[in-house]
Structure formats: structure tokens, C-alpha cells
PDB file of C-alpha atoms in Angstrom:
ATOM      1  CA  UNK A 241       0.000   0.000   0.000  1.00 74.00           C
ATOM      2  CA  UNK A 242       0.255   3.746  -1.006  1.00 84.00           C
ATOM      3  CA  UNK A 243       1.642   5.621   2.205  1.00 91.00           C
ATOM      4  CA  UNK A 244       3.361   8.821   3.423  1.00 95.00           C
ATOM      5  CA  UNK A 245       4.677   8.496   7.411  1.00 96.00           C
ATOM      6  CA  UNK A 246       5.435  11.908   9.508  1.00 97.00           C
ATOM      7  CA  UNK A 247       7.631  10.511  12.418  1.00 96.00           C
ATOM      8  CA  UNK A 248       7.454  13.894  14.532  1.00 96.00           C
ATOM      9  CA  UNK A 249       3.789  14.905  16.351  1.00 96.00           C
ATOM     10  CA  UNK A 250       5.847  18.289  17.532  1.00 97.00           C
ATOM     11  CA  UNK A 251       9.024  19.960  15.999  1.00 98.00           C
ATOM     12  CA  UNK A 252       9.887  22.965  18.203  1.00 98.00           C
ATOM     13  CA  UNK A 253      12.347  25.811  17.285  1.00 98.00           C
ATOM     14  CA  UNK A 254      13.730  28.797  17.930  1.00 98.00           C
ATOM     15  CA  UNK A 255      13.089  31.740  15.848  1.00 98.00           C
ATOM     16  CA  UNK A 256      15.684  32.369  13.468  1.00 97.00           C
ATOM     17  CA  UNK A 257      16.934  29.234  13.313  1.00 98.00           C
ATOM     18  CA  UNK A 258      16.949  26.330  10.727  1.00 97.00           C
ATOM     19  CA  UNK A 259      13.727  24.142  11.117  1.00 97.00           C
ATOM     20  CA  UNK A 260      13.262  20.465   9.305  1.00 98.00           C
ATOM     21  CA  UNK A 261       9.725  18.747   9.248  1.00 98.00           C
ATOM     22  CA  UNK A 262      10.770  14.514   7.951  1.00 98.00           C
ATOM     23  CA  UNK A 263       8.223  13.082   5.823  1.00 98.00           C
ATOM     24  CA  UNK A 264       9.037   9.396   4.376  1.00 97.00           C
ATOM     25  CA  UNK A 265       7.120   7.655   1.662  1.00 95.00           C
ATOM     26  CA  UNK A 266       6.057   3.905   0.751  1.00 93.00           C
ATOM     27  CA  UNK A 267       5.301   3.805  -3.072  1.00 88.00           C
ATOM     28  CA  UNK A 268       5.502   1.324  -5.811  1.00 83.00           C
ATOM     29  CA  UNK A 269       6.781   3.485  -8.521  1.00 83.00           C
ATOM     30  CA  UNK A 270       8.148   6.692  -8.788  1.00 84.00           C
ATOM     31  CA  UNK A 271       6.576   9.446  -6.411  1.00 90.00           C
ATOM     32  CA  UNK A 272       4.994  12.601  -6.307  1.00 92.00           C
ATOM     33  CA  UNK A 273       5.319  14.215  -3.420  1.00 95.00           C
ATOM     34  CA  UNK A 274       3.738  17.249  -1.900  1.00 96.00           C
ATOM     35  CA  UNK A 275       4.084  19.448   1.204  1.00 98.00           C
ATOM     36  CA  UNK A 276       1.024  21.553   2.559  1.00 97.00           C
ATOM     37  CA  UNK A 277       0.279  24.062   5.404  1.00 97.00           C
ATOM     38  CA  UNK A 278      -2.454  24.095   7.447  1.00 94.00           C
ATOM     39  CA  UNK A 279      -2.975  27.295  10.105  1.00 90.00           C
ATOM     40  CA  UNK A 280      -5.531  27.068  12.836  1.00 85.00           C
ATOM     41  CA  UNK A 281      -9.475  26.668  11.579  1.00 76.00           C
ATOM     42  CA  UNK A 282      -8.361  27.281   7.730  1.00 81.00           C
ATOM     43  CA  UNK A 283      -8.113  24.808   5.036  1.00 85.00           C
ATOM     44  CA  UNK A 284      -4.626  23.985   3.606  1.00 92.00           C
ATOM     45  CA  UNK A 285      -2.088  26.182   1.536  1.00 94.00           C
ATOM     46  CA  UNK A 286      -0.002  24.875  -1.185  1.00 94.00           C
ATOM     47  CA  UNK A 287       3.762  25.016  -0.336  1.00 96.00           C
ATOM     48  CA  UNK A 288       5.780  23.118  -2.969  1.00 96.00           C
ATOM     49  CA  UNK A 289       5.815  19.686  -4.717  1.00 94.00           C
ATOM     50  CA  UNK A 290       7.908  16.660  -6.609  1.00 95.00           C
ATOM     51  CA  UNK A 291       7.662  15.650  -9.557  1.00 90.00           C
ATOM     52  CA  UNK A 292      10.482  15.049 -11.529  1.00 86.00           C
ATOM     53  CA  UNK A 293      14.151  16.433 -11.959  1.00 86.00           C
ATOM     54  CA  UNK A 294      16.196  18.482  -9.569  1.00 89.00           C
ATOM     55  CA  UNK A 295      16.296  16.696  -5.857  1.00 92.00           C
ATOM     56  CA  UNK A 296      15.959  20.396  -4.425  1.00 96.00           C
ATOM     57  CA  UNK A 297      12.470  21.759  -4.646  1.00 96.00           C
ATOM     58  CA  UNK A 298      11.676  25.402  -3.885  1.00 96.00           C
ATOM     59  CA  UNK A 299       8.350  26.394  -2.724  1.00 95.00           C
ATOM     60  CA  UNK A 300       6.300  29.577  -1.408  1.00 92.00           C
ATOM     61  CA  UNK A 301       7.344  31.521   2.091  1.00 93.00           C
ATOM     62  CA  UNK A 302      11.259  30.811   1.538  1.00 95.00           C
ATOM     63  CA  UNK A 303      10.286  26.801   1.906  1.00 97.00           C
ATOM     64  CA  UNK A 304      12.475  24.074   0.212  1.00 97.00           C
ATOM     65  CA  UNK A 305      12.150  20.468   0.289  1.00 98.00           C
ATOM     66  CA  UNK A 306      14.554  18.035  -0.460  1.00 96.00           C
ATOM     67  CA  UNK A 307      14.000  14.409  -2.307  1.00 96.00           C
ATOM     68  CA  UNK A 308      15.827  11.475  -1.398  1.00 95.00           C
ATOM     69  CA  UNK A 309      14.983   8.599  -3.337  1.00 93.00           C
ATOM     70  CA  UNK A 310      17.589   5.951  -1.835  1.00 93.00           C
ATOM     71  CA  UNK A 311      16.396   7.343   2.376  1.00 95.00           C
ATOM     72  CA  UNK A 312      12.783   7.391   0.344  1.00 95.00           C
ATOM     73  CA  UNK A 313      12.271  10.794   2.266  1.00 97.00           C
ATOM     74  CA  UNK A 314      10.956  14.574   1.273  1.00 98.00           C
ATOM     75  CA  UNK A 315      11.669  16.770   4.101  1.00 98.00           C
ATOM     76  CA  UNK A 316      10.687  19.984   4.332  1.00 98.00           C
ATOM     77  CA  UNK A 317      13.186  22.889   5.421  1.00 98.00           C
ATOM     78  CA  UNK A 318      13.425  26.345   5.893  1.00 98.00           C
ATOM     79  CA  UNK A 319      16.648  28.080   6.811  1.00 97.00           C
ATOM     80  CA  UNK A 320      15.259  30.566   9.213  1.00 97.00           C
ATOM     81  CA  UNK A 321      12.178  29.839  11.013  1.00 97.00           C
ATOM     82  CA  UNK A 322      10.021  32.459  12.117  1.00 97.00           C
ATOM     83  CA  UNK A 323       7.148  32.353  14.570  1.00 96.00           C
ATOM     84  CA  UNK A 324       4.434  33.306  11.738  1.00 95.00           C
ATOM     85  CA  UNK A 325       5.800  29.667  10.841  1.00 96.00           C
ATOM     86  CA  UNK A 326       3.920  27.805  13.527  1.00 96.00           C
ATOM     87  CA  UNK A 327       0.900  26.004  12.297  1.00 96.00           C
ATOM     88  CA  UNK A 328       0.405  22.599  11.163  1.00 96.00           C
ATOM     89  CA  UNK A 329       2.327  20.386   8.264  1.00 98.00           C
ATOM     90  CA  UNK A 330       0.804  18.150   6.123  1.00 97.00           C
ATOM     91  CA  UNK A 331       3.024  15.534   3.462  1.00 97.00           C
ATOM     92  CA  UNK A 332       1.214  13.781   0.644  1.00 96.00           C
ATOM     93  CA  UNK A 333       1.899  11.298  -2.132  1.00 94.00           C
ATOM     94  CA  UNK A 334       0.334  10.891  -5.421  1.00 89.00           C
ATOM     95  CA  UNK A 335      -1.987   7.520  -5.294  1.00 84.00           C
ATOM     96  CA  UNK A 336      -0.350   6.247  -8.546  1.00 73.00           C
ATOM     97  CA  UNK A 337      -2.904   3.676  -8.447  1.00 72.00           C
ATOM     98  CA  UNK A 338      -6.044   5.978  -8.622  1.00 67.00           C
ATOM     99  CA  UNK A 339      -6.510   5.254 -12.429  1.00 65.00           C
ATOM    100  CA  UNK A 340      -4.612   8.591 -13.753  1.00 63.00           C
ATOM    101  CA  UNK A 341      -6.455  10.889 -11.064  1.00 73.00           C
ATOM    102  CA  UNK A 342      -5.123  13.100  -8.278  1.00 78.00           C
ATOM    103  CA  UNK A 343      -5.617  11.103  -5.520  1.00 85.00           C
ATOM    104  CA  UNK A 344      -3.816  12.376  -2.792  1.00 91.00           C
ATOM    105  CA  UNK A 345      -2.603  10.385   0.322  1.00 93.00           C
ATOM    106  CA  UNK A 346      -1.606  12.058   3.055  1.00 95.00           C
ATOM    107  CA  UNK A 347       0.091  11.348   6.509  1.00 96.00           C
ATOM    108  CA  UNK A 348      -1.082  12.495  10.272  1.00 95.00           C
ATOM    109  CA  UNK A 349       0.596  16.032   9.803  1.00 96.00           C
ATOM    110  CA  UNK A 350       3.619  17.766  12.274  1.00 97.00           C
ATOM    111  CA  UNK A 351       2.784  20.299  14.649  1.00 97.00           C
ATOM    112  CA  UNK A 352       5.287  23.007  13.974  1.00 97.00           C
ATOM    113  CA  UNK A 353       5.812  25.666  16.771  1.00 97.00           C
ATOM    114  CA  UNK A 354       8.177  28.284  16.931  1.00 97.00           C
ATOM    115  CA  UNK A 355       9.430  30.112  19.569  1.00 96.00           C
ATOM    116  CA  UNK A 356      10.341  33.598  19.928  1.00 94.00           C
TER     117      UNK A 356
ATOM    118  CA  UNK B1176      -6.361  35.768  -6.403  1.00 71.00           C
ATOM    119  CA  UNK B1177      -9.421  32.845  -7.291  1.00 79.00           C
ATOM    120  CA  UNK B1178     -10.220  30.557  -4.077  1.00 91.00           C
ATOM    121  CA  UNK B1179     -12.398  27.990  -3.409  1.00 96.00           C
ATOM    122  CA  UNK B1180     -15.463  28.666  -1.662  1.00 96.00           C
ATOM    123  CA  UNK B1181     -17.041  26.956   1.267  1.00 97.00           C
ATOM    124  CA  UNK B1182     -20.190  27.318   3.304  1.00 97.00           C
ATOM    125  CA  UNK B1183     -21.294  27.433   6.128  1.00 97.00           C
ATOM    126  CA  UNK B1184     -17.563  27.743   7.733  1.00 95.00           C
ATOM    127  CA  UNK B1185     -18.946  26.499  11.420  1.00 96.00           C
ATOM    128  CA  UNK B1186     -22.097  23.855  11.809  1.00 97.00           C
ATOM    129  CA  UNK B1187     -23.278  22.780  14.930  1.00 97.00           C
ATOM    130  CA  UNK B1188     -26.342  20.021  14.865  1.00 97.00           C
ATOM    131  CA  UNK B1189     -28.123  17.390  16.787  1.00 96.00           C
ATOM    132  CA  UNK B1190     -27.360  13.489  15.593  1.00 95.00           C
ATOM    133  CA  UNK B1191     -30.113  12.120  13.199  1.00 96.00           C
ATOM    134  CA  UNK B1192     -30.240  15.633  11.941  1.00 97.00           C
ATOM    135  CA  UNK B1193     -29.597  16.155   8.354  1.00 97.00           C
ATOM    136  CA  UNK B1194     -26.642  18.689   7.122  1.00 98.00           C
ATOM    137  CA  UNK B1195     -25.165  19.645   3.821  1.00 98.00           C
ATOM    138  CA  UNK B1196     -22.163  21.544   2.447  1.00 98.00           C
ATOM    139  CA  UNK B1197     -21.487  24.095  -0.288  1.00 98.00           C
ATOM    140  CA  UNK B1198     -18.407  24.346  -2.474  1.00 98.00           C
ATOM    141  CA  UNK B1199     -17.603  26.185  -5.117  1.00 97.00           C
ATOM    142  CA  UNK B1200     -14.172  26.145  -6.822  1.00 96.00           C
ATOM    143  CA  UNK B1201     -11.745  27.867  -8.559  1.00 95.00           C
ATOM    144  CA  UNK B1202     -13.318  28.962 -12.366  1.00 93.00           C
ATOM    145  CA  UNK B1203     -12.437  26.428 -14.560  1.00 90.00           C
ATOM    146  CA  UNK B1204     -11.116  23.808 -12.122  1.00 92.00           C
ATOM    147  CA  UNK B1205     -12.827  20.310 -13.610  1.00 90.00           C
ATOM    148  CA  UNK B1206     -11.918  18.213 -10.702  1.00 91.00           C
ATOM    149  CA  UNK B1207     -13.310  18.895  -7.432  1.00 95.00           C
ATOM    150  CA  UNK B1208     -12.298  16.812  -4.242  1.00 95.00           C
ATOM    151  CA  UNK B1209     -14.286  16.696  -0.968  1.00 97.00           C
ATOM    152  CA  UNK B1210     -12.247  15.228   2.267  1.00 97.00           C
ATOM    153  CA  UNK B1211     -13.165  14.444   5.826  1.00 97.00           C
ATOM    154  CA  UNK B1212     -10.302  16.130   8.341  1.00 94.00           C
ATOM    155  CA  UNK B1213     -10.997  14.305  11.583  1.00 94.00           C
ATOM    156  CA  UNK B1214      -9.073  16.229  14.409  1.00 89.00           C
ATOM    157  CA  UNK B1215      -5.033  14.615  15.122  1.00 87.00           C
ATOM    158  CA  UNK B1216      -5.205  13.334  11.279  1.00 90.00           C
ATOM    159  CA  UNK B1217      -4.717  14.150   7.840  1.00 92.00           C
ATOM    160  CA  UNK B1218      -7.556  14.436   5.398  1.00 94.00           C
ATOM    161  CA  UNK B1219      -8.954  11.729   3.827  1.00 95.00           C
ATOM    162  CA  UNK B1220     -10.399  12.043   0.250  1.00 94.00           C
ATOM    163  CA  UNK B1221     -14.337  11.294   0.660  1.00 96.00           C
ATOM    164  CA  UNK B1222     -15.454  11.749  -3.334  1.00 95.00           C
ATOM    165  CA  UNK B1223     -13.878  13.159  -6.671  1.00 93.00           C
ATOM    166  CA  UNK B1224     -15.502  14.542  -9.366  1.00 93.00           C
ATOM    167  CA  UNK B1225     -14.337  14.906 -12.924  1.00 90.00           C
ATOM    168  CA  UNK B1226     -16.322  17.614 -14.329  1.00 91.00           C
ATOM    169  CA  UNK B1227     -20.033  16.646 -13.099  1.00 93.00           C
ATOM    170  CA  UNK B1228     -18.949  12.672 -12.772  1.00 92.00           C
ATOM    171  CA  UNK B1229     -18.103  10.697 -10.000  1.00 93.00           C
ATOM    172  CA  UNK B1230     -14.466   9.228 -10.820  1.00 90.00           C
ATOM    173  CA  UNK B1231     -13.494   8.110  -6.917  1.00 91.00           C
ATOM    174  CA  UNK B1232     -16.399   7.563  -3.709  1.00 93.00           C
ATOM    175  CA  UNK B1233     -14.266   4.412  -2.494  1.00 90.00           C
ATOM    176  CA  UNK B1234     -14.469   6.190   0.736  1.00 92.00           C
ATOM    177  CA  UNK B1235     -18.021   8.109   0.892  1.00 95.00           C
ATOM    178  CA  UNK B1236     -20.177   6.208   3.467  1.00 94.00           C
ATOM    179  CA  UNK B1237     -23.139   5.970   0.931  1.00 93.00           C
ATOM    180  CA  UNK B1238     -25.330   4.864   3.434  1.00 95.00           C
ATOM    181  CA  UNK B1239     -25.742   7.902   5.080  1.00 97.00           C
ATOM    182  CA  UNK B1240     -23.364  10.409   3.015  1.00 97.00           C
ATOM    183  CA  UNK B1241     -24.537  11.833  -1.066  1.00 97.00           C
ATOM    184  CA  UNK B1242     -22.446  14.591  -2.952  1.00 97.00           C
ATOM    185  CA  UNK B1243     -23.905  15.995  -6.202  1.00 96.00           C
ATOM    186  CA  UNK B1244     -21.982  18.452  -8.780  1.00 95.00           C
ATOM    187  CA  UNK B1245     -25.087  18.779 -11.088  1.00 87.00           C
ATOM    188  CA  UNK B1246     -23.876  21.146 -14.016  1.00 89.00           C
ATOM    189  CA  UNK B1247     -20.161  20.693 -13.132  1.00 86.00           C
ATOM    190  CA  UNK B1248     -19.327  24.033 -11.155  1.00 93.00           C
ATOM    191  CA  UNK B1249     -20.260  23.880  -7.593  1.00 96.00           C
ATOM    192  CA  UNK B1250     -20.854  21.199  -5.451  1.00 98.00           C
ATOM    193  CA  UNK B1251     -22.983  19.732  -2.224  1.00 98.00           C
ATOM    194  CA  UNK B1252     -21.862  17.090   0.263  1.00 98.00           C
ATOM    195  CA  UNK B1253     -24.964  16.005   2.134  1.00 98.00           C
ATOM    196  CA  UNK B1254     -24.903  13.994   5.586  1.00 97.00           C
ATOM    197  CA  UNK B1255     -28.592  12.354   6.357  1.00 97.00           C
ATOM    198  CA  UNK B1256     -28.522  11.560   8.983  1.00 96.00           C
ATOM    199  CA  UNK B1257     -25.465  12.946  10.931  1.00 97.00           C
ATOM    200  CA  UNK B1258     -24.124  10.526  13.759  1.00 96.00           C
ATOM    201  CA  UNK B1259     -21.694  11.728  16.500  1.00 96.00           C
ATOM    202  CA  UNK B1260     -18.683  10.286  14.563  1.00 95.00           C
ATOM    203  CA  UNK B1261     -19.327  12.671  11.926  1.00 97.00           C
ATOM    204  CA  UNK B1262     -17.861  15.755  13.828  1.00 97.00           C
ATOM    205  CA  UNK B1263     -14.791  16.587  11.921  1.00 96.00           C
ATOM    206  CA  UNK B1264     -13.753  19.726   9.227  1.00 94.00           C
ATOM    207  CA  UNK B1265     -14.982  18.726   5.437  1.00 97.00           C
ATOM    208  CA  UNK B1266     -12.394  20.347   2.793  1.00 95.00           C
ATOM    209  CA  UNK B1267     -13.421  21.178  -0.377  1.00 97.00           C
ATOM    210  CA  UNK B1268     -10.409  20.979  -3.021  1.00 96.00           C
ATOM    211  CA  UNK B1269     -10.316  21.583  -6.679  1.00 94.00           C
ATOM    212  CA  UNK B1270      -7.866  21.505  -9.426  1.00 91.00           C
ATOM    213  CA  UNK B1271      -7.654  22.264 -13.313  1.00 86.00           C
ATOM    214  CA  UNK B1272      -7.242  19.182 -14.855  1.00 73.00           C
ATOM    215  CA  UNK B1273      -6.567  15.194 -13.342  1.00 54.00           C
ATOM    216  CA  UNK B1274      -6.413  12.436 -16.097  1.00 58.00           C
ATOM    217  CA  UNK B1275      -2.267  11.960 -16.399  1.00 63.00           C
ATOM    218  CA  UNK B1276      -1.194  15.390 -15.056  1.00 69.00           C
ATOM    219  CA  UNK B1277       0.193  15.585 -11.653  1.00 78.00           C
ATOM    220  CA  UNK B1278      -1.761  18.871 -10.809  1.00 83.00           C
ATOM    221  CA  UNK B1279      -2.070  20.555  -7.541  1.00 90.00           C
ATOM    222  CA  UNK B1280      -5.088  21.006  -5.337  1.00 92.00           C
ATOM    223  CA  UNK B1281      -6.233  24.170  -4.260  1.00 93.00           C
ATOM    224  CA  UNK B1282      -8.128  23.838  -1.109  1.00 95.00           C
ATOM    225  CA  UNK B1283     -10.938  26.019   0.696  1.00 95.00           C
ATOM    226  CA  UNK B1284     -11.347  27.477   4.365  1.00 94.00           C
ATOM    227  CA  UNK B1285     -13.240  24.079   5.040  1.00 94.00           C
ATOM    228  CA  UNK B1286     -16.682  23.571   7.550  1.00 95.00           C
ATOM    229  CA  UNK B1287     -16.388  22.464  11.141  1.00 95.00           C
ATOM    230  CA  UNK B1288     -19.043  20.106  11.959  1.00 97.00           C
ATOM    231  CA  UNK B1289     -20.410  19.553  15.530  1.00 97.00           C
ATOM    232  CA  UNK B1290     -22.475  16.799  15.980  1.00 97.00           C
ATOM    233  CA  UNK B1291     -24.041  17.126  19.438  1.00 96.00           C
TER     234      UNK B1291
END
């Protein structure tokens, strides 16, 4: 089966400093991988996504995620956090086996909370 | 910039009550995705529509759950009737295209439901 896992419930951090949210995938074929933002009582934001090509992807709010096919990981990184950061991160894969559709799977989410 | 609309943002009802949903998405979006948030987890994709077809309800509960997209444009997701389970934030999602593109949902402000 299709999966994403986000090992961390909480990542804490200072402000100003370099934060890392880990996201690791299960798929059968070559994934597409997507990072979303989710702030208190809204619905989620777009950050960034893999498809294909370089390993580095650069997204909105000075985001970047990183692909690692042989750790089969997509973390999401930000060199300096700041406390307008803090809300709630989701990681998804493509379902490659929804018949061509966009069928998203995504994992539990990472609580992201920075402090001044 | 276009968003996807949702209403009501906040429902609060009584169990055996009936409740329904509005979305409208972004002009011209074709696929429209309605998921079930249930609080400490990531959304979970409920039904797809390709234009004013169903393409994915794998997960709709059909006994009690419908969602209709009658001309293709907006869209109703319709709980009859709502059991305490139920009380979690439905997203509304669309996106331009689906069949072979890996295209990215845009999501709305979502509805909190409260099933007392």
C-alpha cells in the first residue's frame, strides 16, 4: 500500500533558526510528493511539490524540500524559522494507483511551533 | 487571487439531523475533491468529481453520506442523517485538470461540523 509516514507529532524551534519537518514515503513506482500548510481553523495552503528532476524543490514563504529517493524521504526545510511559521504540516503522495487521477494520500501532519 | 469557496464555515447540529455543504471552486477547475479532516489526522479524500462525474467515492459512506456536482461548477456534500462520529472539518479541493497530469489542489477554508 500507497503511504506517506510523519515521524514527529511536535518539531519545536527557535526563531531564526533552521527548522526540518521529515516526511518518508512507501510507493511502488516513482513518487509525487507534496508538502502543505495548514494554520488554525483554515483549510490547507499549497507550499511546494515533486515531480520530476532536480532533488531540491523550492516552494512559497522561503520553503524548500529536499527528495531522497535511496532514504525514500521529502523533508521539508526552511533556513530561518520564524514564529508566523507555527501552524500545522501536512506531506502527501500521489496515489499512482487511482486510475490517472489526483488522488492524494496524506500522513497524520507535524505540529510546527516556533518560539520567539 | 481565485479561491475555493465553502459554506457554512462552522455547523453545529443534533445526531439524526440532516446537514449539507457548499463548495464552489476555482473557475475552470474540472476536478473537485471533498475530504473528511478528523481532528489529530490528515484528510482523507471522501469523493472526486471529474467535471459533473463521479471518478473516486471508495471512501463516501453511501449509506448515510450523497455529494452531487449537477452542471459541473459547484458542489454539495450532504450527511442524512449525521451521527456523532461525523464531527470533523470537510475540505473542499479543486484543481484544473486530473487524467495523467500531476496537478495541484487548491483547497478552501473548510466547515467544522459539531455533531451534538
Amino acid at each position: 500500500a500507497q503511504s506517506v509516514a510523519q515521524p514527529e507529532d511536535q518539531v519545536n524551534v527557535a526563531e531564526g533558526n533552521p527548522l526540518t519537518v521529515k516526511c518518508t514515503y512507501s510507493v511502488s513506482g516513482n513518487p509525487y510528493l507534496f508538502w502543505y500548510v495548514q494554520y488554525p481553523n483554515r483549510g490547507l495552503q499549497f507550499l511546494l511539490k515533486y515531480i520530476t528532476g532536480d532533488n531540491l524543490v523550492k516552494g512559497s514563504y522561503g520553503f524548500e524540500a529536499e527528495f531522497n529517493k535511496s532514504q525514500t524521504s521529502f523533508h521539508l526545510k526552511k533556513p530561518s524559522a520564524l514564529v508566523s511559521d507555527s501552524a500545522l504540516y501536512f506531506c502527501a503522495v500521489r496515489d499512482l494507483f487511482s486510475g490517472g487521477y489526483n488522488k492524494l494520500i496524506f500522513g497524520a501532519g507535524t505540529r510546527l511551533a516556533v518560539h520567539p | 487571487e481565485a479561491e475555493v469557496a465553502q459554506s457554512p464555515r462552522y455547523k453545529i447540529t443534533e445526531k439524526s439531523q440532516a446537514v449539507a455543504f457548499w463548495c464552489d471552486p476555482i473557475s475552470g477547475h474540472a476536478t473537485l475533491y471533498w475530504y473528511r479532516q478528523i481532528l489529530g489526522q490528515g484528510p482523507e479524500l471522501l469523493v472526486q468529481f471529474q467535471d459533473e462525474s463521479v471518478v473516486d467515492d471508495s471512501q463516501l459512506p453511501k449509506d448515510r453520506f450523497s455529494a452531487e456536482r449537477l452542471k459541473g461548477v459547484d458542489s454539495t456534500l450532504k450527511i442524512q442523517p449525521a451521527e456523532l462520529g461525523d464531527s470533523a472539518m470537510y475540505l473542499c479541493a479543486s484543481s484544473p485538470t486530473t487524467t495523467g497530469v500531476v496537478e495541484t489542489q487548491y483547497f478552501g477554508p473548510g466547515t467544522r461540523l459539531l455533531v451534538l
